[in-house]
PDB file of N, CA, C and O in Angstrom:
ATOM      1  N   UNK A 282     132.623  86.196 -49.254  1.00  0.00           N
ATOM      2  CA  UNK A 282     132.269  86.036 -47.853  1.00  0.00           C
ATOM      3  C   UNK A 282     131.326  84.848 -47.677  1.00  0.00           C
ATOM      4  O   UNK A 282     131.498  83.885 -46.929  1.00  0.00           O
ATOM      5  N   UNK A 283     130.278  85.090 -48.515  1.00  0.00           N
ATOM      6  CA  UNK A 283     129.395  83.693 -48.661  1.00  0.00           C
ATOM      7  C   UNK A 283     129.869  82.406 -48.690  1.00  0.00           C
ATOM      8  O   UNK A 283     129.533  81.576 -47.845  1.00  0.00           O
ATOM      9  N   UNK A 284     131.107  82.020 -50.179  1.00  0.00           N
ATOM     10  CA  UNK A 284     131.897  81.026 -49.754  1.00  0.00           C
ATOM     11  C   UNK A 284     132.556  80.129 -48.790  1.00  0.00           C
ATOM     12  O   UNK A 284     132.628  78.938 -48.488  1.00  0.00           O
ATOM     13  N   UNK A 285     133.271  81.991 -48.256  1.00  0.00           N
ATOM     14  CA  UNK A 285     133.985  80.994 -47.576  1.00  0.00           C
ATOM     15  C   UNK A 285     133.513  81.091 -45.362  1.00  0.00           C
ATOM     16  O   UNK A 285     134.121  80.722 -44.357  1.00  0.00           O
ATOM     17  N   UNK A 286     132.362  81.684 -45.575  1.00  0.00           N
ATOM     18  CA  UNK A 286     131.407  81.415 -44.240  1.00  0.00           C
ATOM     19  C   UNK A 286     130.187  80.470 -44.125  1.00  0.00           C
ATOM     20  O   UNK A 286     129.686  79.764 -43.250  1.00  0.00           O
ATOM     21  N   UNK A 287     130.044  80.655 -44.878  1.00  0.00           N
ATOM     22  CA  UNK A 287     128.181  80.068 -44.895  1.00  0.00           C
ATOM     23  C   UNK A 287     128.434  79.212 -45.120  1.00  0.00           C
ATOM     24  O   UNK A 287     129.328  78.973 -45.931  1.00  0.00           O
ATOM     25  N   UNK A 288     127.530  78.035 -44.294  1.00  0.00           N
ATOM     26  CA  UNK A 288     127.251  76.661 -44.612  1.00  0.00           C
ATOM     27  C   UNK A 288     125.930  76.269 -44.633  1.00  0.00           C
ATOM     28  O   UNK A 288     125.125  76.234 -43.702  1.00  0.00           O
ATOM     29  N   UNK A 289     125.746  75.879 -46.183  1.00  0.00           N
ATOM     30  CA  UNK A 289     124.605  75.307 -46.465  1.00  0.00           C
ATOM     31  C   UNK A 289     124.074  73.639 -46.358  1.00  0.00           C
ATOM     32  O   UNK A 289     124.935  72.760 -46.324  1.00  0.00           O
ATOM     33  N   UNK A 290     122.535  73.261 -46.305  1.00  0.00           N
ATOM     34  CA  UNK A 290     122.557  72.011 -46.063  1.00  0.00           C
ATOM     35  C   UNK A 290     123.243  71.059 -47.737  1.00  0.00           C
ATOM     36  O   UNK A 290     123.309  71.428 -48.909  1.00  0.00           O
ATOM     37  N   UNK A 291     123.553  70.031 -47.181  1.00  0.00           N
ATOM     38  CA  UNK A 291     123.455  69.156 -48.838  1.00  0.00           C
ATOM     39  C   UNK A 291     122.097  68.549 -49.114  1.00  0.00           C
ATOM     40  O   UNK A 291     121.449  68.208 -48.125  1.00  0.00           O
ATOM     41  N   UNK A 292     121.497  68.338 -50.488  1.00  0.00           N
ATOM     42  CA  UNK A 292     120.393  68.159 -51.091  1.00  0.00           C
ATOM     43  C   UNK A 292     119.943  67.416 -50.431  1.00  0.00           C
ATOM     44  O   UNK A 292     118.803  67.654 -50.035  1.00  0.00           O
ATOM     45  N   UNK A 293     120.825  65.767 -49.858  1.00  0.00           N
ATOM     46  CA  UNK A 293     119.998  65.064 -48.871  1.00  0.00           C
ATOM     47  C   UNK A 293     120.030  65.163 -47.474  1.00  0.00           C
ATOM     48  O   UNK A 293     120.250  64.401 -46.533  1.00  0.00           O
ATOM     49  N   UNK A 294     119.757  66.278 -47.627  1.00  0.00           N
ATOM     50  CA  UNK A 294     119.433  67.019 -46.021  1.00  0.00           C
ATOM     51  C   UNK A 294     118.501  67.619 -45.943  1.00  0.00           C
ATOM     52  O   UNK A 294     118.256  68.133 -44.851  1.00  0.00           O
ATOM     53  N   UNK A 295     117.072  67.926 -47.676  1.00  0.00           N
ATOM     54  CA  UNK A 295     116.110  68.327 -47.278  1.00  0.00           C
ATOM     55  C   UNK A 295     115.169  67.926 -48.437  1.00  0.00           C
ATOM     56  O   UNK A 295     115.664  67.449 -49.458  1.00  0.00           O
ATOM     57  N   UNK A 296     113.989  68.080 -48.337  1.00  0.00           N
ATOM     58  CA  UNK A 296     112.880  67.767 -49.423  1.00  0.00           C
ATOM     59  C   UNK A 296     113.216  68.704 -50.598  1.00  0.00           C
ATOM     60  O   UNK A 296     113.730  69.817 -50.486  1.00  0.00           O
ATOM     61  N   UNK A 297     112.837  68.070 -51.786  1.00  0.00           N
ATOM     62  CA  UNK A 297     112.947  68.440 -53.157  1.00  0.00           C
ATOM     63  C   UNK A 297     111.662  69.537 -53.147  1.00  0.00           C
ATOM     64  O   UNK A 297     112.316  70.558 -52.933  1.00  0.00           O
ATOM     65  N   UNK A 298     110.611  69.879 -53.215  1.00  0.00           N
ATOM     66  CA  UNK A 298     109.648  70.270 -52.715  1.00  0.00           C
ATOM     67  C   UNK A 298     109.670  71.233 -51.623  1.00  0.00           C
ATOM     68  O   UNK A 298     108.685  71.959 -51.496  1.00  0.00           O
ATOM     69  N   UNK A 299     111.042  71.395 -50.488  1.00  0.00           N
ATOM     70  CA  UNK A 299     110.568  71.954 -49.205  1.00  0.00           C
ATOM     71  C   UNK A 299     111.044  74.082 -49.819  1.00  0.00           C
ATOM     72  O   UNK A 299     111.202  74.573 -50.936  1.00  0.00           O
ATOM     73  N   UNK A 300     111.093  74.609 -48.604  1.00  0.00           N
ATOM     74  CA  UNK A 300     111.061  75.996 -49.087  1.00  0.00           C
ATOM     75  C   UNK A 300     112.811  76.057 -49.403  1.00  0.00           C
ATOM     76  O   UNK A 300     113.416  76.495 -50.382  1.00  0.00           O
ATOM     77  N   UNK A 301     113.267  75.475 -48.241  1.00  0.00           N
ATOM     78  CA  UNK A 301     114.804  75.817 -48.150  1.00  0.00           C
ATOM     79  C   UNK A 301     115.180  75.156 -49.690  1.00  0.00           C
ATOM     80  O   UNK A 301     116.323  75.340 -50.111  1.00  0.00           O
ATOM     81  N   UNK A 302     114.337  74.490 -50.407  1.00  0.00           N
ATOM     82  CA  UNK A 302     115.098  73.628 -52.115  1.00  0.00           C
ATOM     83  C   UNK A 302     114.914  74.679 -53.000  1.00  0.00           C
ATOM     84  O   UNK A 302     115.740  74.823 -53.901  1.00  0.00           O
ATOM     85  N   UNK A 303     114.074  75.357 -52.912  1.00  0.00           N
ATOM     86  CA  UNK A 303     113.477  76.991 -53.741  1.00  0.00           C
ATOM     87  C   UNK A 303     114.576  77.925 -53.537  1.00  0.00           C
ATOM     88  O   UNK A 303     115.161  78.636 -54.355  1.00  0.00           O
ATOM     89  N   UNK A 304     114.771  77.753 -52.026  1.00  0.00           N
ATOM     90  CA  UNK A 304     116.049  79.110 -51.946  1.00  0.00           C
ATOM     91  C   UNK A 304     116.985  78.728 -52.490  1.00  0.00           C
ATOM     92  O   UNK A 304     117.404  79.443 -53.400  1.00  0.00           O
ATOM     93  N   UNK A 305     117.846  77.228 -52.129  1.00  0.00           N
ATOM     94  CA  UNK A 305     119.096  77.082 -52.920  1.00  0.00           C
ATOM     95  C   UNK A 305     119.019  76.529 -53.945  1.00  0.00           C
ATOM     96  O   UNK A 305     119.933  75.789 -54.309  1.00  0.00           O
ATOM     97  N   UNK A 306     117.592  76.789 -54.913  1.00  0.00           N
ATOM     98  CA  UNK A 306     117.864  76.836 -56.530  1.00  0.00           C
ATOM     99  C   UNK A 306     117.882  78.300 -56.794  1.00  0.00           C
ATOM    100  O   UNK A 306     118.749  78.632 -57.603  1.00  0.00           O
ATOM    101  N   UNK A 307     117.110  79.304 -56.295  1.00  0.00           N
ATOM    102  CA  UNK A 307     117.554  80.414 -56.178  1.00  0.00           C
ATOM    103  C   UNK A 307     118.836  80.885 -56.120  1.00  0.00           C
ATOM    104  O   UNK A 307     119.116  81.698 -57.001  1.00  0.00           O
ATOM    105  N   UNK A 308     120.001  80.508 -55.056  1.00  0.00           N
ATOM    106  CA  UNK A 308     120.911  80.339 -54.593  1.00  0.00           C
ATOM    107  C   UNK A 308     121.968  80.296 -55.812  1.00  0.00           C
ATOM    108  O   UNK A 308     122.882  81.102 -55.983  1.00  0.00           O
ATOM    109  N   UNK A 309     121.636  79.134 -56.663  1.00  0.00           N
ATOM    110  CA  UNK A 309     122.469  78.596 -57.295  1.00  0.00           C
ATOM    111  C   UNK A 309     122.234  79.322 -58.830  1.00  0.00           C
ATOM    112  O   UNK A 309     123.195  79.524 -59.572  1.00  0.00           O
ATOM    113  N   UNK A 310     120.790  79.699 -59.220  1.00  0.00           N
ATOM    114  CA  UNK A 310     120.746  79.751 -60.319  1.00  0.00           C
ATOM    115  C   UNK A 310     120.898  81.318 -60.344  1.00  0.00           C
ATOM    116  O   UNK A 310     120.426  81.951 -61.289  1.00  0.00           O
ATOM    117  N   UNK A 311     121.351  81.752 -59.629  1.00  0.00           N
ATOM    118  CA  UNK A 311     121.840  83.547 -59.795  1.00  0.00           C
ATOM    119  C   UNK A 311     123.247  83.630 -60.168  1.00  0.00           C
ATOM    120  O   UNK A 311     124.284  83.095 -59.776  1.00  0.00           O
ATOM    121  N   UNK A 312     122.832  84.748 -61.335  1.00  0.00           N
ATOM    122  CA  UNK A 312     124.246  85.000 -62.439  1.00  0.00           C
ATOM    123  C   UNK A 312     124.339  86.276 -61.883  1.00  0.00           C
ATOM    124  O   UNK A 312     123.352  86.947 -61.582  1.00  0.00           O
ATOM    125  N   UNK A 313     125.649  86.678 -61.717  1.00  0.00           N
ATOM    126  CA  UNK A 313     125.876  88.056 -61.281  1.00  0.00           C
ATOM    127  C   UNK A 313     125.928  89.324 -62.155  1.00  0.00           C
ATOM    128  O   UNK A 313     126.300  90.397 -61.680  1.00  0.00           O
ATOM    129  N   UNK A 314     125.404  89.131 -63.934  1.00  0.00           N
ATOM    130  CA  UNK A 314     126.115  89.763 -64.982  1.00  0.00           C
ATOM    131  C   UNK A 314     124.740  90.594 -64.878  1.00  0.00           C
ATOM    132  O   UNK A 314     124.705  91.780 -65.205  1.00  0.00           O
ATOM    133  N   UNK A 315     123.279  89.704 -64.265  1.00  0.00           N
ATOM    134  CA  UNK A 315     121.887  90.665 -64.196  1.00  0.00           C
ATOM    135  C   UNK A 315     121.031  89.636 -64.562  1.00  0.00           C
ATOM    136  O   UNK A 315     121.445  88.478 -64.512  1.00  0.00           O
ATOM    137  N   UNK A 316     119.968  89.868 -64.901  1.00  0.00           N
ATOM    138  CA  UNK A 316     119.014  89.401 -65.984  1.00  0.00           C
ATOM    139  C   UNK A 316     118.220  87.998 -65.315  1.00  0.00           C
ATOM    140  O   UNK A 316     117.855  87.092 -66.065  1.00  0.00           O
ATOM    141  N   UNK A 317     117.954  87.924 -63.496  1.00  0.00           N
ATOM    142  CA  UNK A 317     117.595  87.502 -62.417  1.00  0.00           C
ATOM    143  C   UNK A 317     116.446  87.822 -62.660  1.00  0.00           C
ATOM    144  O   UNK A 317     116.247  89.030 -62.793  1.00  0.00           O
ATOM    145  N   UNK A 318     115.274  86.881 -62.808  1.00  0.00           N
ATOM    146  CA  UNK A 318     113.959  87.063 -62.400  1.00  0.00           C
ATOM    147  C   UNK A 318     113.583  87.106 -60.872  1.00  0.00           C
ATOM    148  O   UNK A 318     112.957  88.036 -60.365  1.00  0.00           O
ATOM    149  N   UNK A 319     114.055  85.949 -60.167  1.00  0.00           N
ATOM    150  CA  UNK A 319     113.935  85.685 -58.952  1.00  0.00           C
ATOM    151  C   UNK A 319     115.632  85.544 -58.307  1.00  0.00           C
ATOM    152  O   UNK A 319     116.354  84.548 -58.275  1.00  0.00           O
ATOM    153  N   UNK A 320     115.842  86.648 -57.936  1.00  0.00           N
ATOM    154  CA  UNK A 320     117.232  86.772 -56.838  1.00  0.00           C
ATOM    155  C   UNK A 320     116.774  87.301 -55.224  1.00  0.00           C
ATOM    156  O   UNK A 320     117.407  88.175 -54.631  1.00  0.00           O
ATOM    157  N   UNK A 321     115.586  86.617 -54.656  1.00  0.00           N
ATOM    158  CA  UNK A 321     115.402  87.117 -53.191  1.00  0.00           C
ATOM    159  C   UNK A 321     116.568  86.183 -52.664  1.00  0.00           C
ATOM    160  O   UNK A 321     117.628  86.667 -52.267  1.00  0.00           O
ATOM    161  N   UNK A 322     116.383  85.160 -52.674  1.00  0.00           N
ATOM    162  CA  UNK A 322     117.201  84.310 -52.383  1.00  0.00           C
ATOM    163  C   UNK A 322     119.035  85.072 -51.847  1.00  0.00           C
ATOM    164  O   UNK A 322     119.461  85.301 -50.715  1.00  0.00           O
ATOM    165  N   UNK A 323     119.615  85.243 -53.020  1.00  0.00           N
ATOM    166  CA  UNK A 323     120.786  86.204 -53.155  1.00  0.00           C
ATOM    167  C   UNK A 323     120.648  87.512 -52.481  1.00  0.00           C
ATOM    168  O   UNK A 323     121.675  88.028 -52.039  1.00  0.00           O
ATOM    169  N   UNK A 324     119.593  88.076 -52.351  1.00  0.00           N
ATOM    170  CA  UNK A 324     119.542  89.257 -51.884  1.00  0.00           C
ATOM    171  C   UNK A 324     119.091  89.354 -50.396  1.00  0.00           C
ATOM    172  O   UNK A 324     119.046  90.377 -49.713  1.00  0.00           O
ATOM    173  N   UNK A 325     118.860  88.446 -50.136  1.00  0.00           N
ATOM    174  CA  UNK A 325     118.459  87.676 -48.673  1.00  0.00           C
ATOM    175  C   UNK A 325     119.882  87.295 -47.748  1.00  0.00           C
ATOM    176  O   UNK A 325     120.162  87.489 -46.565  1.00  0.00           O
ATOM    177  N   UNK A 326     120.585  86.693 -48.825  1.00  0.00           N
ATOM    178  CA  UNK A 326     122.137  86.400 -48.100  1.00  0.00           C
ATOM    179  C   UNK A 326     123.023  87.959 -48.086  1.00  0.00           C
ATOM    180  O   UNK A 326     123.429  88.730 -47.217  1.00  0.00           O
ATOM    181  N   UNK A 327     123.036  87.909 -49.192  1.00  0.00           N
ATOM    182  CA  UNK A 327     123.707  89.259 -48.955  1.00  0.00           C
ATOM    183  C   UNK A 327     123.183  90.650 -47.846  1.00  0.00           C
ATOM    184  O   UNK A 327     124.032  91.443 -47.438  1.00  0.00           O
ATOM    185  N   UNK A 328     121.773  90.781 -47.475  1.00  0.00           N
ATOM    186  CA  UNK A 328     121.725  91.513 -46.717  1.00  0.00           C
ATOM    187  C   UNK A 328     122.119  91.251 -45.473  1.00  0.00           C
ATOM    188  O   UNK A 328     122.615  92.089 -44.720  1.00  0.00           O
ATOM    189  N   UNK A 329     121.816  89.504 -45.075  1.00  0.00           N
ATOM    190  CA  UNK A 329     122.635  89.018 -43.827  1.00  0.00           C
ATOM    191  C   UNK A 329     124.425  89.146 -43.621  1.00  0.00           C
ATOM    192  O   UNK A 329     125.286  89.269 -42.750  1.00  0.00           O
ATOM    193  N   UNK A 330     124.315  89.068 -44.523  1.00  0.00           N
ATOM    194  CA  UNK A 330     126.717  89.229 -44.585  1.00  0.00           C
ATOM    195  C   UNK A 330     126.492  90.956 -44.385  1.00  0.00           C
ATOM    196  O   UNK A 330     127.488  91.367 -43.789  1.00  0.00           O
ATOM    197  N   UNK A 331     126.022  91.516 -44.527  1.00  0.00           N
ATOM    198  CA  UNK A 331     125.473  93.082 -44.147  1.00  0.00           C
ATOM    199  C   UNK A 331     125.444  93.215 -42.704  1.00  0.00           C
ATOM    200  O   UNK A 331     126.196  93.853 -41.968  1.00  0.00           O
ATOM    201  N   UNK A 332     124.646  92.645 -42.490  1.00  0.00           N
ATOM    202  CA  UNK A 332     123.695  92.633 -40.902  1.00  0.00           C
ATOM    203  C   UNK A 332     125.258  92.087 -39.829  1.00  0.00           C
ATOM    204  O   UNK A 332     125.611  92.624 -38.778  1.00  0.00           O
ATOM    205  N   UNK A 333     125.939  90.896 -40.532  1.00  0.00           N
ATOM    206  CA  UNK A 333     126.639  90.319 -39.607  1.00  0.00           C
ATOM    207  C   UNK A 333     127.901  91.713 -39.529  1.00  0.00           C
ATOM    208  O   UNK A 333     128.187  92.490 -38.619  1.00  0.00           O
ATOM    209  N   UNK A 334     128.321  91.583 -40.653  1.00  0.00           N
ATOM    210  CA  UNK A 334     129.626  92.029 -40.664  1.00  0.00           C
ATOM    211  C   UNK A 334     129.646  93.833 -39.954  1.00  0.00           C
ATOM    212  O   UNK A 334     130.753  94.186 -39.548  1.00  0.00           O
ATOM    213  N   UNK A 335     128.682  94.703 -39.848  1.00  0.00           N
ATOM    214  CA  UNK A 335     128.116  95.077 -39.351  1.00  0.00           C
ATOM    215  C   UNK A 335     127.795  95.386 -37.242  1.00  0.00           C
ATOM    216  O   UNK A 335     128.026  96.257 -36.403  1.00  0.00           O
ATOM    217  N   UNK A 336     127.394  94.525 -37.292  1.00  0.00           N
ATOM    218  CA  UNK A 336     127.138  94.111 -36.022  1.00  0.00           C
ATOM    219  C   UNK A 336     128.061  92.930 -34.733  1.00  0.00           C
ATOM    220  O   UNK A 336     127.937  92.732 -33.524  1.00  0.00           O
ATOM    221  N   UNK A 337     129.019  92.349 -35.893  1.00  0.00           N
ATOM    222  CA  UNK A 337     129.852  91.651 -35.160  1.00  0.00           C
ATOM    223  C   UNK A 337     131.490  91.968 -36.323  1.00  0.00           C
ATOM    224  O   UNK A 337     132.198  91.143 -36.901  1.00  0.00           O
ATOM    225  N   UNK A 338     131.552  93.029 -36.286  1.00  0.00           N
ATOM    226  CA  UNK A 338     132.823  93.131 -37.054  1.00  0.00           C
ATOM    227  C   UNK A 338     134.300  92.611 -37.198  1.00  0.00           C
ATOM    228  O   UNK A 338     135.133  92.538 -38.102  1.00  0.00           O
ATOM    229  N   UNK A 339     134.203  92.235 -35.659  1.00  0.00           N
ATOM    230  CA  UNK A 339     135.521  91.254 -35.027  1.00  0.00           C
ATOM    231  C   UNK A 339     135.772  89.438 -35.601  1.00  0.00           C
ATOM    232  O   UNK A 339     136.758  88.702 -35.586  1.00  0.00           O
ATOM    233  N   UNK A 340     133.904  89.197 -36.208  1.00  0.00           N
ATOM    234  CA  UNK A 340     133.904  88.104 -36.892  1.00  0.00           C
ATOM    235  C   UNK A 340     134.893  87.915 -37.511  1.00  0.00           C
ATOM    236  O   UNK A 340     135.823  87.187 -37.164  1.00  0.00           O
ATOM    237  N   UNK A 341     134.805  88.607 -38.598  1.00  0.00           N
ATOM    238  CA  UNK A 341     135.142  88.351 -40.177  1.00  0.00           C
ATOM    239  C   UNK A 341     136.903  89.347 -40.306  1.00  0.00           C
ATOM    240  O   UNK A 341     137.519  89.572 -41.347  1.00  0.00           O
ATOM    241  N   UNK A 342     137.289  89.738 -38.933  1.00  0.00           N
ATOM    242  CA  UNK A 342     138.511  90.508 -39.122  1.00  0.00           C
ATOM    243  C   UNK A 342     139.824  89.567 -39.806  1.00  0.00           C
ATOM    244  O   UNK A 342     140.202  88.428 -39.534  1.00  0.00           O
ATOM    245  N   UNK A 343     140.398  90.714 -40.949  1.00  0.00           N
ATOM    246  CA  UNK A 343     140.874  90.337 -41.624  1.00  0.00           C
ATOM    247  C   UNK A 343     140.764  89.687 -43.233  1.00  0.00           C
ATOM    248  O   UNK A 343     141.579  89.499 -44.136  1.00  0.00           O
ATOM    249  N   UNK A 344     139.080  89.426 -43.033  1.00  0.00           N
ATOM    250  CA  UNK A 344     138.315  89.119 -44.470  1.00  0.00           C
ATOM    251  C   UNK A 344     138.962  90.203 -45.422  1.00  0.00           C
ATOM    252  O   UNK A 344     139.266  91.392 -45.326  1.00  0.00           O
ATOM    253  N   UNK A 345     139.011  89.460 -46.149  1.00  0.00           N
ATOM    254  CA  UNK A 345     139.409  90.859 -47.792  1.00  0.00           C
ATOM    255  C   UNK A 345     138.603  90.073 -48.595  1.00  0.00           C
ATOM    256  O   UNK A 345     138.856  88.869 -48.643  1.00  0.00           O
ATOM    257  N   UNK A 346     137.519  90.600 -49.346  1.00  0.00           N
ATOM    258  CA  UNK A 346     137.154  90.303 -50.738  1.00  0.00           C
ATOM    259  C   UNK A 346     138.236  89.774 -51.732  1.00  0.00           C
ATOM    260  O   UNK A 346     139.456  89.858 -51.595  1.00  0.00           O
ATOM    261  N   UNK A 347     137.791  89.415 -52.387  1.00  0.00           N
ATOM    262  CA  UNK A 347     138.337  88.710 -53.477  1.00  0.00           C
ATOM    263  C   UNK A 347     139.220  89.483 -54.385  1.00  0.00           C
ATOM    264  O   UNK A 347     138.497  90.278 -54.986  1.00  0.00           O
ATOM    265  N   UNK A 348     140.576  89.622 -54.793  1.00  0.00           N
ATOM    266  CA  UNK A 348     140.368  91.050 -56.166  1.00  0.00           C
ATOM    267  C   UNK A 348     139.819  90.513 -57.310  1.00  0.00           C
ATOM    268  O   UNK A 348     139.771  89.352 -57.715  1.00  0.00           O
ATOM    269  N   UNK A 349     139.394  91.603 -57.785  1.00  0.00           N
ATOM    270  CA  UNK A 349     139.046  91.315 -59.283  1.00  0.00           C
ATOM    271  C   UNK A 349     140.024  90.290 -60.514  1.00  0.00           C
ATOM    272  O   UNK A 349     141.092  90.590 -61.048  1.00  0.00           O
ATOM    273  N   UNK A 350     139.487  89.476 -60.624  1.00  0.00           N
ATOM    274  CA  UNK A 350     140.159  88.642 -61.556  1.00  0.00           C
ATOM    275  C   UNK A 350     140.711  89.884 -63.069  1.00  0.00           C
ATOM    276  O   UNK A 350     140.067  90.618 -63.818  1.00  0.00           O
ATOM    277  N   UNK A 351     142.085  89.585 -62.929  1.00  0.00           N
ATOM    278  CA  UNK A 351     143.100  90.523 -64.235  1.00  0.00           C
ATOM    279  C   UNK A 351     142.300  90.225 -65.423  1.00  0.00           C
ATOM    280  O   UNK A 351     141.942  89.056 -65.567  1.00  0.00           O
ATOM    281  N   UNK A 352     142.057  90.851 -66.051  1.00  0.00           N
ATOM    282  CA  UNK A 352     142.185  90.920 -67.740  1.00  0.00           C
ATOM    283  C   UNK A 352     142.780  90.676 -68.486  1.00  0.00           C
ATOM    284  O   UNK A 352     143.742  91.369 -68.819  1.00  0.00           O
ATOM    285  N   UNK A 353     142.371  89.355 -69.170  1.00  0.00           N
ATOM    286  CA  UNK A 353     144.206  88.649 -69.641  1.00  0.00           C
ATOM    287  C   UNK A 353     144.449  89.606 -71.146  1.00  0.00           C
ATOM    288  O   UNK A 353     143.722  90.019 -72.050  1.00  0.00           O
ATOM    289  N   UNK A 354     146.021  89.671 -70.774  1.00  0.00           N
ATOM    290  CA  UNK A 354     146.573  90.878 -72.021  1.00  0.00           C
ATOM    291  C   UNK A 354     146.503  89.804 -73.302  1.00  0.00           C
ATOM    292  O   UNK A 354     146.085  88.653 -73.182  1.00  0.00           O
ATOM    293  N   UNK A 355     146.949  90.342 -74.444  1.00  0.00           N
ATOM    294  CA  UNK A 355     147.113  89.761 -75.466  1.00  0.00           C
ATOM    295  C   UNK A 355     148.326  90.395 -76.037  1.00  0.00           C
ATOM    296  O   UNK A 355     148.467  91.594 -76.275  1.00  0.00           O
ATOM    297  N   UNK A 356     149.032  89.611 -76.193  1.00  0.00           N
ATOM    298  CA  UNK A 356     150.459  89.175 -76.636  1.00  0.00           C
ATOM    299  C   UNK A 356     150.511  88.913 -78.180  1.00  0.00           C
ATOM    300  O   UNK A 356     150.072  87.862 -78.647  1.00  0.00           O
ATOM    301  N   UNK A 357     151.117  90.000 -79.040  1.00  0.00           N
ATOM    302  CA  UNK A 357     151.322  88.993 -80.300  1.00  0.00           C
ATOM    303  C   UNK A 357     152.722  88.814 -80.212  1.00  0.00           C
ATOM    304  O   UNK A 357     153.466  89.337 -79.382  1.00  0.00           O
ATOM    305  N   UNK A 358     153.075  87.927 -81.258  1.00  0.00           N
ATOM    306  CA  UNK A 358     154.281  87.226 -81.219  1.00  0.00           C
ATOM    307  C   UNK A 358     155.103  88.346 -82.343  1.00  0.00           C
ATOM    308  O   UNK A 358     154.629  88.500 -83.469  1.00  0.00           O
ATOM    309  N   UNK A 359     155.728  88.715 -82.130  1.00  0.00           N
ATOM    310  CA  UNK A 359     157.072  89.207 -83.075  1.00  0.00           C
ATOM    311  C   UNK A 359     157.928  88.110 -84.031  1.00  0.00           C
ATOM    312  O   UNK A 359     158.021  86.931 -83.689  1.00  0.00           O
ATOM    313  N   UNK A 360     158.316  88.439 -84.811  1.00  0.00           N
ATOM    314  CA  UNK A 360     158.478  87.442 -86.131  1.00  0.00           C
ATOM    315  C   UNK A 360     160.343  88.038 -85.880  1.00  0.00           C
ATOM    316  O   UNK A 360     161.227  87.636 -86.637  1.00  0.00           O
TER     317      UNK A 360
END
C-alpha cells in the first residue's frame, strides 16, 4: 500500500540534517525479518495506511496486498 500510494520527497527536496532525513533513513533502513532498533518511522506509516484505509475505504477500493512470494520447489533431475 505504501508503495504504491505514498509519495515521498526526493533527497534534494530536503536538508541532510532536517527531521523528515531521520524519518526516511528510518524509512529505508527497516528490515521486515525484526531486529529494528528505531522503526517509529515504519510504524508511523503504517498506522496512517490504518487510519486512511479505515476512514476513507472507497480510497484504496480494490487494493489487494501483495501475495506472498511462492517458495521456490526444488527439482532434482532424473538420470
Amino acid at each position: 500500500l505504501v508503495k504504491k500510494y505514498f509519495v515521498f520527497l526526493d533527497e534534494s527536496q530536503y536538508k541532510p540534517d532536517s527531521e523528515y532525513a531521520a524519518f526516511m533513513k528510518n524509512i529505508f533502513a527497516f528490515n521486515k525479518s525484526g531486529g529494528n532498533k528505531h522503526d517509529d518511522a515504519p510504524d508511523c506509516i503504517s498506522g496512517l495506511c490504518k487510519v486512511i484505509q479505515t476512514n476513507l475505504p472507497d480510497l484504496f477500493e480494490g487494493y489487494q496486498e501483495d501475495p506472498p512470494a511462492a517458495e521456490e520447489e526444488n527439482f532434482e533431475e532424473s538420470e
